[in-house]
mmCIF file with all atom_site columns, C-alpha atoms in Angstrom:
data_model
loop_
_atom_site.group_PDB
_atom_site.id
_atom_site.type_symbol
_atom_site.label_atom_id
_atom_site.label_alt_id
_atom_site.label_comp_id
_atom_site.label_asym_id
_atom_site.label_entity_id
_atom_site.label_seq_id
_atom_site.pdbx_PDB_ins_code
_atom_site.Cartn_x
_atom_site.Cartn_y
_atom_site.Cartn_z
_atom_site.occupancy
_atom_site.B_iso_or_equiv
_atom_site.pdbx_formal_charge
_atom_site.auth_seq_id
_atom_site.auth_comp_id
_atom_site.auth_asym_id
_atom_site.auth_atom_id
_atom_site.pdbx_PDB_model_num
ATOM 1   C CA . MET A 1 1   ? 238.947 193.130 48.605 1.00 80.00 ? 1   MET A CA 1
ATOM 2   C CA . ILE A 1 2   ? 236.702 190.077 48.381 1.00 87.00 ? 2   ILE A CA 1
ATOM 3   C CA . ALA A 1 3   ? 239.364 188.201 46.392 1.00 89.00 ? 3   ALA A CA 1
ATOM 4   C CA . THR A 1 4   ? 241.902 188.938 49.133 1.00 91.00 ? 4   THR A CA 1
ATOM 5   C CA . THR A 1 5   ? 239.459 187.695 51.755 1.00 92.00 ? 5   THR A CA 1
ATOM 6   C CA . VAL A 1 6   ? 239.209 184.392 49.892 1.00 94.00 ? 6   VAL A CA 1
ATOM 7   C CA . VAL A 1 7   ? 242.752 183.845 48.578 1.00 95.00 ? 7   VAL A CA 1
ATOM 8   C CA . ALA A 1 8   ? 244.913 185.125 51.468 1.00 94.00 ? 8   ALA A CA 1
ATOM 9   C CA . PRO A 1 9   ? 243.543 182.845 54.237 1.00 95.00 ? 9   PRO A CA 1
ATOM 10  C CA . ILE A 1 10  ? 243.756 179.821 51.955 1.00 96.00 ? 10  ILE A CA 1
ATOM 11  C CA . ALA A 1 11  ? 247.358 180.613 51.007 1.00 96.00 ? 11  ALA A CA 1
ATOM 12  C CA . ALA A 1 12  ? 248.319 181.322 54.630 1.00 96.00 ? 12  ALA A CA 1
ATOM 13  C CA . GLY A 1 13  ? 246.716 178.039 55.648 1.00 96.00 ? 13  GLY A CA 1
ATOM 14  C CA . LEU A 1 14  ? 248.654 176.199 52.948 1.00 96.00 ? 14  LEU A CA 1
ATOM 15  C CA . LEU A 1 15  ? 251.878 177.662 54.334 1.00 96.00 ? 15  LEU A CA 1
ATOM 16  C CA . THR A 1 16  ? 251.172 175.971 57.667 1.00 96.00 ? 16  THR A CA 1
ATOM 17  C CA . THR A 1 17  ? 251.267 172.577 55.904 1.00 95.00 ? 17  THR A CA 1
ATOM 18  C CA . LEU A 1 18  ? 254.934 172.927 54.973 1.00 94.00 ? 18  LEU A CA 1
ATOM 19  C CA . ASP A 1 19  ? 257.469 170.801 56.799 1.00 92.00 ? 19  ASP A CA 1
ATOM 20  C CA . LEU A 1 20  ? 261.170 169.918 56.576 1.00 90.00 ? 20  LEU A CA 1
ATOM 21  C CA . ASP A 1 21  ? 260.666 167.547 53.657 1.00 91.00 ? 21  ASP A CA 1
ATOM 22  C CA . THR A 1 22  ? 258.638 169.951 51.495 1.00 93.00 ? 22  THR A CA 1
ATOM 23  C CA . GLN A 1 23  ? 260.087 170.753 48.100 1.00 94.00 ? 23  GLN A CA 1
ATOM 24  C CA . LEU A 1 24  ? 261.267 174.310 47.543 1.00 95.00 ? 24  LEU A CA 1
ATOM 25  C CA . GLY A 1 25  ? 258.949 174.829 44.569 1.00 96.00 ? 25  GLY A CA 1
ATOM 26  C CA . LYS A 1 26  ? 255.879 174.077 46.663 1.00 96.00 ? 26  LYS A CA 1
ATOM 27  C CA . ALA A 1 27  ? 256.980 176.505 49.378 1.00 95.00 ? 27  ALA A CA 1
ATOM 28  C CA . LEU A 1 28  ? 257.642 179.233 46.814 1.00 97.00 ? 28  LEU A CA 1
ATOM 29  C CA . ALA A 1 29  ? 254.277 178.616 45.142 1.00 97.00 ? 29  ALA A CA 1
ATOM 30  C CA . TYR A 1 30  ? 252.416 178.985 48.452 1.00 96.00 ? 30  TYR A CA 1
ATOM 31  C CA . GLN A 1 31  ? 254.319 182.179 49.281 1.00 96.00 ? 31  GLN A CA 1
ATOM 32  C CA . GLY A 1 32  ? 253.626 183.511 45.799 1.00 97.00 ? 32  GLY A CA 1
ATOM 33  C CA . LEU A 1 33  ? 249.933 182.715 46.190 1.00 96.00 ? 33  LEU A CA 1
ATOM 34  C CA . LEU A 1 34  ? 249.861 184.583 49.503 1.00 95.00 ? 34  LEU A CA 1
ATOM 35  C CA . GLY A 1 35  ? 251.618 187.578 47.954 1.00 95.00 ? 35  GLY A CA 1
ATOM 36  C CA . PHE A 1 36  ? 249.180 187.517 45.036 1.00 96.00 ? 36  PHE A CA 1
ATOM 37  C CA . GLY A 1 37  ? 246.210 187.335 47.396 1.00 94.00 ? 37  GLY A CA 1
ATOM 38  C CA . ILE A 1 38  ? 247.429 190.227 49.495 1.00 92.00 ? 38  ILE A CA 1
ATOM 39  C CA . GLY A 1 39  ? 248.330 192.226 46.397 1.00 92.00 ? 39  GLY A CA 1
ATOM 40  C CA . LEU A 1 40  ? 244.790 191.874 45.078 1.00 90.00 ? 40  LEU A CA 1
ATOM 41  C CA . GLY A 1 41  ? 243.412 193.862 47.982 1.00 88.00 ? 41  GLY A CA 1
ATOM 42  C CA . ILE A 1 42  ? 246.205 196.194 48.951 1.00 87.00 ? 42  ILE A CA 1
ATOM 43  C CA . GLN A 1 43  ? 244.599 199.245 47.302 1.00 88.00 ? 43  GLN A CA 1
ATOM 44  C CA . GLY A 1 44  ? 241.007 198.187 47.920 1.00 86.00 ? 44  GLY A CA 1
ATOM 45  C CA . PRO A 1 45  ? 240.453 200.093 51.158 1.00 87.00 ? 45  PRO A CA 1
ATOM 46  C CA . GLN A 1 46  ? 241.681 203.376 49.660 1.00 89.00 ? 46  GLN A CA 1
ATOM 47  C CA . VAL A 1 47  ? 239.479 202.972 46.583 1.00 88.00 ? 47  VAL A CA 1
ATOM 48  C CA . ALA A 1 48  ? 236.516 202.011 48.747 1.00 87.00 ? 48  ALA A CA 1
ATOM 49  C CA . ALA A 1 49  ? 237.031 205.068 50.952 1.00 87.00 ? 49  ALA A CA 1
ATOM 50  C CA . GLN A 1 50  ? 237.113 207.349 47.926 1.00 88.00 ? 50  GLN A CA 1
ATOM 51  C CA . THR A 1 51  ? 233.967 205.743 46.525 1.00 87.00 ? 51  THR A CA 1
ATOM 52  C CA . VAL A 1 52  ? 231.840 205.401 49.653 1.00 87.00 ? 52  VAL A CA 1
ATOM 53  C CA . LEU A 1 53  ? 232.763 208.437 51.752 1.00 88.00 ? 53  LEU A CA 1
ATOM 54  C CA . SER A 1 54  ? 231.567 211.959 51.102 1.00 87.00 ? 54  SER A CA 1
ATOM 55  C CA . PRO A 1 55  ? 234.134 214.347 49.600 1.00 86.00 ? 55  PRO A CA 1
ATOM 56  C CA . ARG A 1 56  ? 234.654 216.032 52.985 1.00 89.00 ? 56  ARG A CA 1
ATOM 57  C CA . GLU A 1 57  ? 235.383 212.694 54.702 1.00 91.00 ? 57  GLU A CA 1
ATOM 58  C CA . ILE A 1 58  ? 237.690 211.141 52.091 1.00 90.00 ? 58  ILE A CA 1
ATOM 59  C CA . SER A 1 59  ? 240.911 212.644 53.463 1.00 91.00 ? 59  SER A CA 1
ATOM 60  C CA . ILE A 1 60  ? 240.066 211.523 57.000 1.00 93.00 ? 60  ILE A CA 1
ATOM 61  C CA . GLY A 1 61  ? 239.189 208.013 55.807 1.00 92.00 ? 61  GLY A CA 1
ATOM 62  C CA . ILE A 1 62  ? 242.383 207.645 53.765 1.00 93.00 ? 62  ILE A CA 1
ATOM 63  C CA . SER A 1 63  ? 244.428 209.000 56.679 1.00 94.00 ? 63  SER A CA 1
ATOM 64  C CA . LEU A 1 64  ? 242.920 206.427 59.051 1.00 93.00 ? 64  LEU A CA 1
ATOM 65  C CA . ILE A 1 65  ? 243.571 203.627 56.569 1.00 91.00 ? 65  ILE A CA 1
ATOM 66  C CA . SER A 1 66  ? 247.186 204.737 56.108 1.00 92.00 ? 66  SER A CA 1
ATOM 67  C CA . PHE A 1 67  ? 247.687 205.048 59.864 1.00 94.00 ? 67  PHE A CA 1
ATOM 68  C CA . ALA A 1 68  ? 246.225 201.598 60.536 1.00 91.00 ? 68  ALA A CA 1
ATOM 69  C CA . SER A 1 69  ? 248.285 199.923 57.820 1.00 89.00 ? 69  SER A CA 1
ATOM 70  C CA . GLY A 1 70  ? 251.423 201.765 58.891 1.00 91.00 ? 70  GLY A CA 1
ATOM 71  C CA . LEU A 1 71  ? 250.918 200.820 62.527 1.00 93.00 ? 71  LEU A CA 1
ATOM 72  C CA . GLY A 1 72  ? 249.659 197.295 61.901 1.00 90.00 ? 72  GLY A CA 1
ATOM 73  C CA . SER A 1 73  ? 252.715 196.050 60.063 1.00 89.00 ? 73  SER A CA 1
ATOM 74  C CA . PRO A 1 74  ? 255.345 196.793 62.718 1.00 93.00 ? 74  PRO A CA 1
ATOM 75  C CA . LEU A 1 75  ? 252.956 195.789 65.486 1.00 95.00 ? 75  LEU A CA 1
ATOM 76  C CA . PHE A 1 76  ? 252.329 192.326 64.074 1.00 94.00 ? 76  PHE A CA 1
ATOM 77  C CA . VAL A 1 77  ? 255.930 191.832 62.941 1.00 94.00 ? 77  VAL A CA 1
ATOM 78  C CA . SER A 1 78  ? 257.049 192.339 66.536 1.00 95.00 ? 78  SER A CA 1
ATOM 79  C CA . ALA A 1 79  ? 254.190 190.155 67.826 1.00 95.00 ? 79  ALA A CA 1
ATOM 80  C CA . SER A 1 80  ? 255.091 187.357 65.448 1.00 95.00 ? 80  SER A CA 1
ATOM 81  C CA . SER A 1 81  ? 258.766 187.694 66.343 1.00 93.00 ? 81  SER A CA 1
ATOM 82  C CA . ALA A 1 82  ? 257.983 187.347 70.052 1.00 94.00 ? 82  ALA A CA 1
ATOM 83  C CA . LEU A 1 83  ? 255.654 184.433 69.331 1.00 95.00 ? 83  LEU A CA 1
ATOM 84  C CA . PHE A 1 84  ? 258.321 182.696 67.244 1.00 93.00 ? 84  PHE A CA 1
ATOM 85  C CA . GLN A 1 85  ? 261.021 183.107 69.876 1.00 90.00 ? 85  GLN A CA 1
ATOM 86  C CA . ASN A 1 86  ? 258.775 181.775 72.630 1.00 91.00 ? 86  ASN A CA 1
ATOM 87  C CA . ARG A 1 87  ? 257.581 178.860 70.514 1.00 93.00 ? 87  ARG A CA 1
ATOM 88  C CA . LEU A 1 88  ? 261.134 178.084 69.376 1.00 90.00 ? 88  LEU A CA 1
ATOM 89  C CA . VAL A 1 89  ? 262.341 177.525 72.915 1.00 89.00 ? 89  VAL A CA 1
ATOM 90  C CA . GLU A 1 90  ? 259.320 175.349 73.756 1.00 91.00 ? 90  GLU A CA 1
ATOM 91  C CA . GLU A 1 91  ? 259.395 173.280 70.578 1.00 91.00 ? 91  GLU A CA 1
ATOM 92  C CA . VAL A 1 92  ? 263.157 172.671 70.575 1.00 90.00 ? 92  VAL A CA 1
ATOM 93  C CA . ARG A 1 93  ? 262.950 171.556 74.204 1.00 89.00 ? 93  ARG A CA 1
ATOM 94  C CA . LYS A 1 94  ? 260.172 169.127 73.228 1.00 91.00 ? 94  LYS A CA 1
ATOM 95  C CA . SER A 1 95  ? 261.771 167.721 70.107 1.00 89.00 ? 95  SER A CA 1
ATOM 96  C CA . ALA A 1 96  ? 265.419 167.811 71.256 1.00 87.00 ? 96  ALA A CA 1
ATOM 97  C CA . PRO A 1 97  ? 265.551 167.653 75.055 1.00 88.00 ? 97  PRO A CA 1
ATOM 98  C CA . GLY A 1 98  ? 268.819 168.761 76.574 1.00 84.00 ? 98  GLY A CA 1
ATOM 99  C CA . THR A 1 99  ? 269.640 171.197 73.766 1.00 83.00 ? 99  THR A CA 1
ATOM 100 C CA . ASN A 1 100 ? 270.972 174.565 74.862 1.00 80.00 ? 100 ASN A CA 1
ATOM 101 C CA . THR A 1 101 ? 268.284 176.839 73.399 1.00 81.00 ? 101 THR A CA 1
ATOM 102 C CA . THR A 1 102 ? 270.153 180.064 74.185 1.00 82.00 ? 102 THR A CA 1
ATOM 103 C CA . VAL A 1 103 ? 272.708 179.084 71.545 1.00 82.00 ? 103 VAL A CA 1
ATOM 104 C CA . LEU A 1 104 ? 269.955 179.179 68.918 1.00 80.00 ? 104 LEU A CA 1
ATOM 105 C CA . PHE A 1 105 ? 269.416 182.905 69.407 1.00 79.00 ? 105 PHE A CA 1
ATOM 106 C CA . HIS A 1 106 ? 273.086 183.725 68.833 1.00 81.00 ? 106 HIS A CA 1
ATOM 107 C CA . ILE A 1 107 ? 273.561 181.718 65.646 1.00 83.00 ? 107 ILE A CA 1
ATOM 108 C CA . GLY A 1 108 ? 271.660 181.600 62.396 1.00 76.00 ? 108 GLY A CA 1
ATOM 109 C CA . LEU A 1 109 ? 270.276 178.575 60.637 1.00 76.00 ? 109 LEU A CA 1
ATOM 110 C CA . ARG A 1 110 ? 273.387 178.459 58.471 1.00 81.00 ? 110 ARG A CA 1
ATOM 111 C CA . ASP A 1 111 ? 275.635 177.798 61.486 1.00 84.00 ? 111 ASP A CA 1
ATOM 112 C CA . ILE A 1 112 ? 273.298 175.518 63.370 1.00 84.00 ? 112 ILE A CA 1
ATOM 113 C CA . ARG A 1 113 ? 274.923 172.306 62.123 1.00 83.00 ? 113 ARG A CA 1
ATOM 114 C CA . SER A 1 114 ? 278.299 173.197 63.605 1.00 83.00 ? 114 SER A CA 1
ATOM 115 C CA . ALA A 1 115 ? 276.832 174.493 66.876 1.00 83.00 ? 115 ALA A CA 1
ATOM 116 C CA . ILE A 1 116 ? 274.343 171.667 67.537 1.00 83.00 ? 116 ILE A CA 1
ATOM 117 C CA . GLY A 1 117 ? 276.001 168.735 65.849 1.00 81.00 ? 117 GLY A CA 1
ATOM 118 C CA . GLN A 1 118 ? 274.813 166.353 63.175 1.00 85.00 ? 118 GLN A CA 1
ATOM 119 C CA . ASP A 1 119 ? 273.266 163.849 65.618 1.00 86.00 ? 119 ASP A CA 1
ATOM 120 C CA . ARG A 1 120 ? 270.752 166.386 67.047 1.00 86.00 ? 120 ARG A CA 1
ATOM 121 C CA . LEU A 1 121 ? 270.278 168.489 63.922 1.00 87.00 ? 121 LEU A CA 1
ATOM 122 C CA . ARG A 1 122 ? 267.096 166.814 62.667 1.00 90.00 ? 122 ARG A CA 1
ATOM 123 C CA . ASP A 1 123 ? 265.394 167.084 66.075 1.00 90.00 ? 123 ASP A CA 1
ATOM 124 C CA . VAL A 1 124 ? 266.300 170.762 66.453 1.00 89.00 ? 124 VAL A CA 1
ATOM 125 C CA . LEU A 1 125 ? 265.099 171.488 62.911 1.00 90.00 ? 125 LEU A CA 1
ATOM 126 C CA . LEU A 1 126 ? 261.804 169.770 63.738 1.00 92.00 ? 126 LEU A CA 1
ATOM 127 C CA . GLY A 1 127 ? 261.477 172.189 66.663 1.00 91.00 ? 127 GLY A CA 1
ATOM 128 C CA . TYR A 1 128 ? 262.224 175.112 64.314 1.00 90.00 ? 128 TYR A CA 1
ATOM 129 C CA . ASP A 1 129 ? 259.630 173.802 61.890 1.00 93.00 ? 129 ASP A CA 1
ATOM 130 C CA . GLU A 1 130 ? 256.960 173.581 64.563 1.00 94.00 ? 130 GLU A CA 1
ATOM 131 C CA . ALA A 1 131 ? 257.793 177.069 65.867 1.00 94.00 ? 131 ALA A CA 1
ATOM 132 C CA . VAL A 1 132 ? 257.459 178.518 62.365 1.00 94.00 ? 132 VAL A CA 1
ATOM 133 C CA . THR A 1 133 ? 254.148 176.703 61.853 1.00 95.00 ? 133 THR A CA 1
ATOM 134 C CA . GLN A 1 134 ? 252.805 178.017 65.172 1.00 95.00 ? 134 GLN A CA 1
ATOM 135 C CA . THR A 1 135 ? 253.826 181.548 64.148 1.00 95.00 ? 135 THR A CA 1
ATOM 136 C CA . LEU A 1 136 ? 252.103 181.178 60.774 1.00 95.00 ? 136 LEU A CA 1
ATOM 137 C CA . TYR A 1 137 ? 248.809 180.604 62.578 1.00 96.00 ? 137 TYR A CA 1
ATOM 138 C CA . LEU A 1 138 ? 248.907 184.310 63.439 1.00 95.00 ? 138 LEU A CA 1
ATOM 139 C CA . THR A 1 139 ? 249.095 185.032 59.703 1.00 94.00 ? 139 THR A CA 1
ATOM 140 C CA . VAL A 1 140 ? 246.110 182.767 59.082 1.00 96.00 ? 140 VAL A CA 1
ATOM 141 C CA . ALA A 1 141 ? 244.097 184.530 61.788 1.00 95.00 ? 141 ALA A CA 1
ATOM 142 C CA . LEU A 1 142 ? 244.925 187.991 60.442 1.00 93.00 ? 142 LEU A CA 1
ATOM 143 C CA . ALA A 1 143 ? 244.107 186.906 56.894 1.00 93.00 ? 143 ALA A CA 1
ATOM 144 C CA . CYS A 1 144 ? 240.757 185.575 58.104 1.00 94.00 ? 144 CYS A CA 1
ATOM 145 C CA . LEU A 1 145 ? 240.061 188.919 59.811 1.00 92.00 ? 145 LEU A CA 1
ATOM 146 C CA . THR A 1 146 ? 240.010 190.607 56.400 1.00 89.00 ? 146 THR A CA 1
ATOM 147 C CA . VAL A 1 147 ? 236.439 189.359 56.118 1.00 91.00 ? 147 VAL A CA 1
ATOM 148 C CA . VAL A 1 148 ? 235.426 192.007 58.662 1.00 90.00 ? 148 VAL A CA 1
ATOM 149 C CA . GLY A 1 149 ? 236.671 194.831 56.461 1.00 83.00 ? 149 GLY A CA 1
ATOM 150 C CA . SER A 1 150 ? 235.372 193.303 53.243 1.00 84.00 ? 150 SER A CA 1
ATOM 151 C CA . ALA A 1 151 ? 231.912 192.612 54.636 1.00 85.00 ? 151 ALA A CA 1
ATOM 152 C CA . GLY A 1 152 ? 231.641 195.990 56.310 1.00 82.00 ? 152 GLY A CA 1
ATOM 153 C CA . VAL A 1 153 ? 232.123 198.095 53.182 1.00 80.00 ? 153 VAL A CA 1
ATOM 154 C CA . GLU A 1 154 ? 229.185 199.276 51.141 1.00 79.00 ? 154 GLU A CA 1
ATOM 155 C CA . TRP A 1 155 ? 229.064 197.921 47.578 1.00 79.00 ? 155 TRP A CA 1
ATOM 156 C CA . ARG A 1 156 ? 229.259 200.725 45.024 1.00 77.00 ? 156 ARG A CA 1
ATOM 157 C CA . SER A 1 157 ? 230.552 201.007 41.508 1.00 76.00 ? 157 SER A CA 1
ATOM 158 C CA . VAL A 1 158 ? 233.751 203.002 41.116 1.00 72.00 ? 158 VAL A CA 1
ATOM 159 C CA . LYS A 1 159 ? 232.793 203.956 37.580 1.00 73.00 ? 159 LYS A CA 1
ATOM 160 C CA . LYS A 1 160 ? 231.535 207.499 37.160 1.00 68.00 ? 160 LYS A CA 1
ATOM 161 C CA . LYS A 1 161 ? 228.356 208.061 35.209 1.00 62.00 ? 161 LYS A CA 1
ATOM 162 C CA . ARG A 1 162 ? 228.969 209.688 31.871 1.00 56.00 ? 162 ARG A CA 1
ATOM 163 C CA . GLY A 1 163 ? 227.870 213.300 31.686 1.00 55.00 ? 163 GLY A CA 1
ATOM 164 C CA . LYS A 1 164 ? 226.455 215.062 28.647 1.00 52.00 ? 164 LYS A CA 1
ATOM 165 C CA . ALA A 1 165 ? 229.842 216.288 27.426 1.00 50.00 ? 165 ALA A CA 1
ATOM 166 C CA . SER A 1 166 ? 231.342 212.813 27.504 1.00 53.00 ? 166 SER A CA 1
ATOM 167 C CA . ARG A 1 167 ? 228.640 211.532 25.144 1.00 50.00 ? 167 ARG A CA 1
ATOM 168 C CA . TYR A 1 168 ? 229.693 214.002 22.476 1.00 48.00 ? 168 TYR A CA 1
ATOM 169 C CA . PHE A 1 169 ? 233.455 214.118 22.975 1.00 49.00 ? 169 PHE A CA 1
ATOM 170 C CA . LYS A 1 170 ? 235.496 210.941 23.094 1.00 55.00 ? 170 LYS A CA 1
ATOM 171 C CA . SER A 1 171 ? 238.721 212.596 24.265 1.00 56.00 ? 171 SER A CA 1
ATOM 172 C CA . MET A 1 172 ? 240.140 215.879 25.461 1.00 54.00 ? 172 MET A CA 1
ATOM 173 C CA . LYS A 1 173 ? 241.536 216.378 21.953 1.00 52.00 ? 173 LYS A CA 1
ATOM 174 C CA . ASP A 1 174 ? 237.975 216.457 20.567 1.00 48.00 ? 174 ASP A CA 1
ATOM 175 C CA . LEU A 1 175 ? 236.954 218.942 23.238 1.00 47.00 ? 175 LEU A CA 1
ATOM 176 C CA . ALA A 1 176 ? 239.929 221.211 22.476 1.00 51.00 ? 176 ALA A CA 1
ATOM 177 C CA . TYR A 1 177 ? 238.946 221.251 18.784 1.00 47.00 ? 177 TYR A CA 1
ATOM 178 C CA . TYR A 1 178 ? 235.673 223.022 19.539 1.00 45.00 ? 178 TYR A CA 1
#
């Protein structure tokens, strides 16, 4: 969980530095780093709950974690979608004044060249770029909030102490022999 708290905000912050002239390899590397950072801590809360909570509270703790992660994803996907759409209109109006922004919602990026025209394309794409960057700030903020969960969990080893039987038997096969 600590590794996620360190790597994910850095990777999300690096994603905000991308622009129209960024090479594809750099963009993929930053996205891969973010995925790696998130992947490092995806199971951490469940393991921490099983380690820190009493046996009677483990099921409740895991249920709350599952509920929060299941609710958080669609909630912030819709929030980021609304943020992107609002920022897109504002940024395209700033970078390409006079552009019909309602057209942008009915076409995809693939068809934007034919709908907007080559002369305004760069300005509209600059507006898209700024809207995406503004939306990625939400990702940076959420990645930074992982410090709250990481700092609030008690540090305990997940390794079980070896009992008497485990000192004498190295595997279940040895135990079955006796």
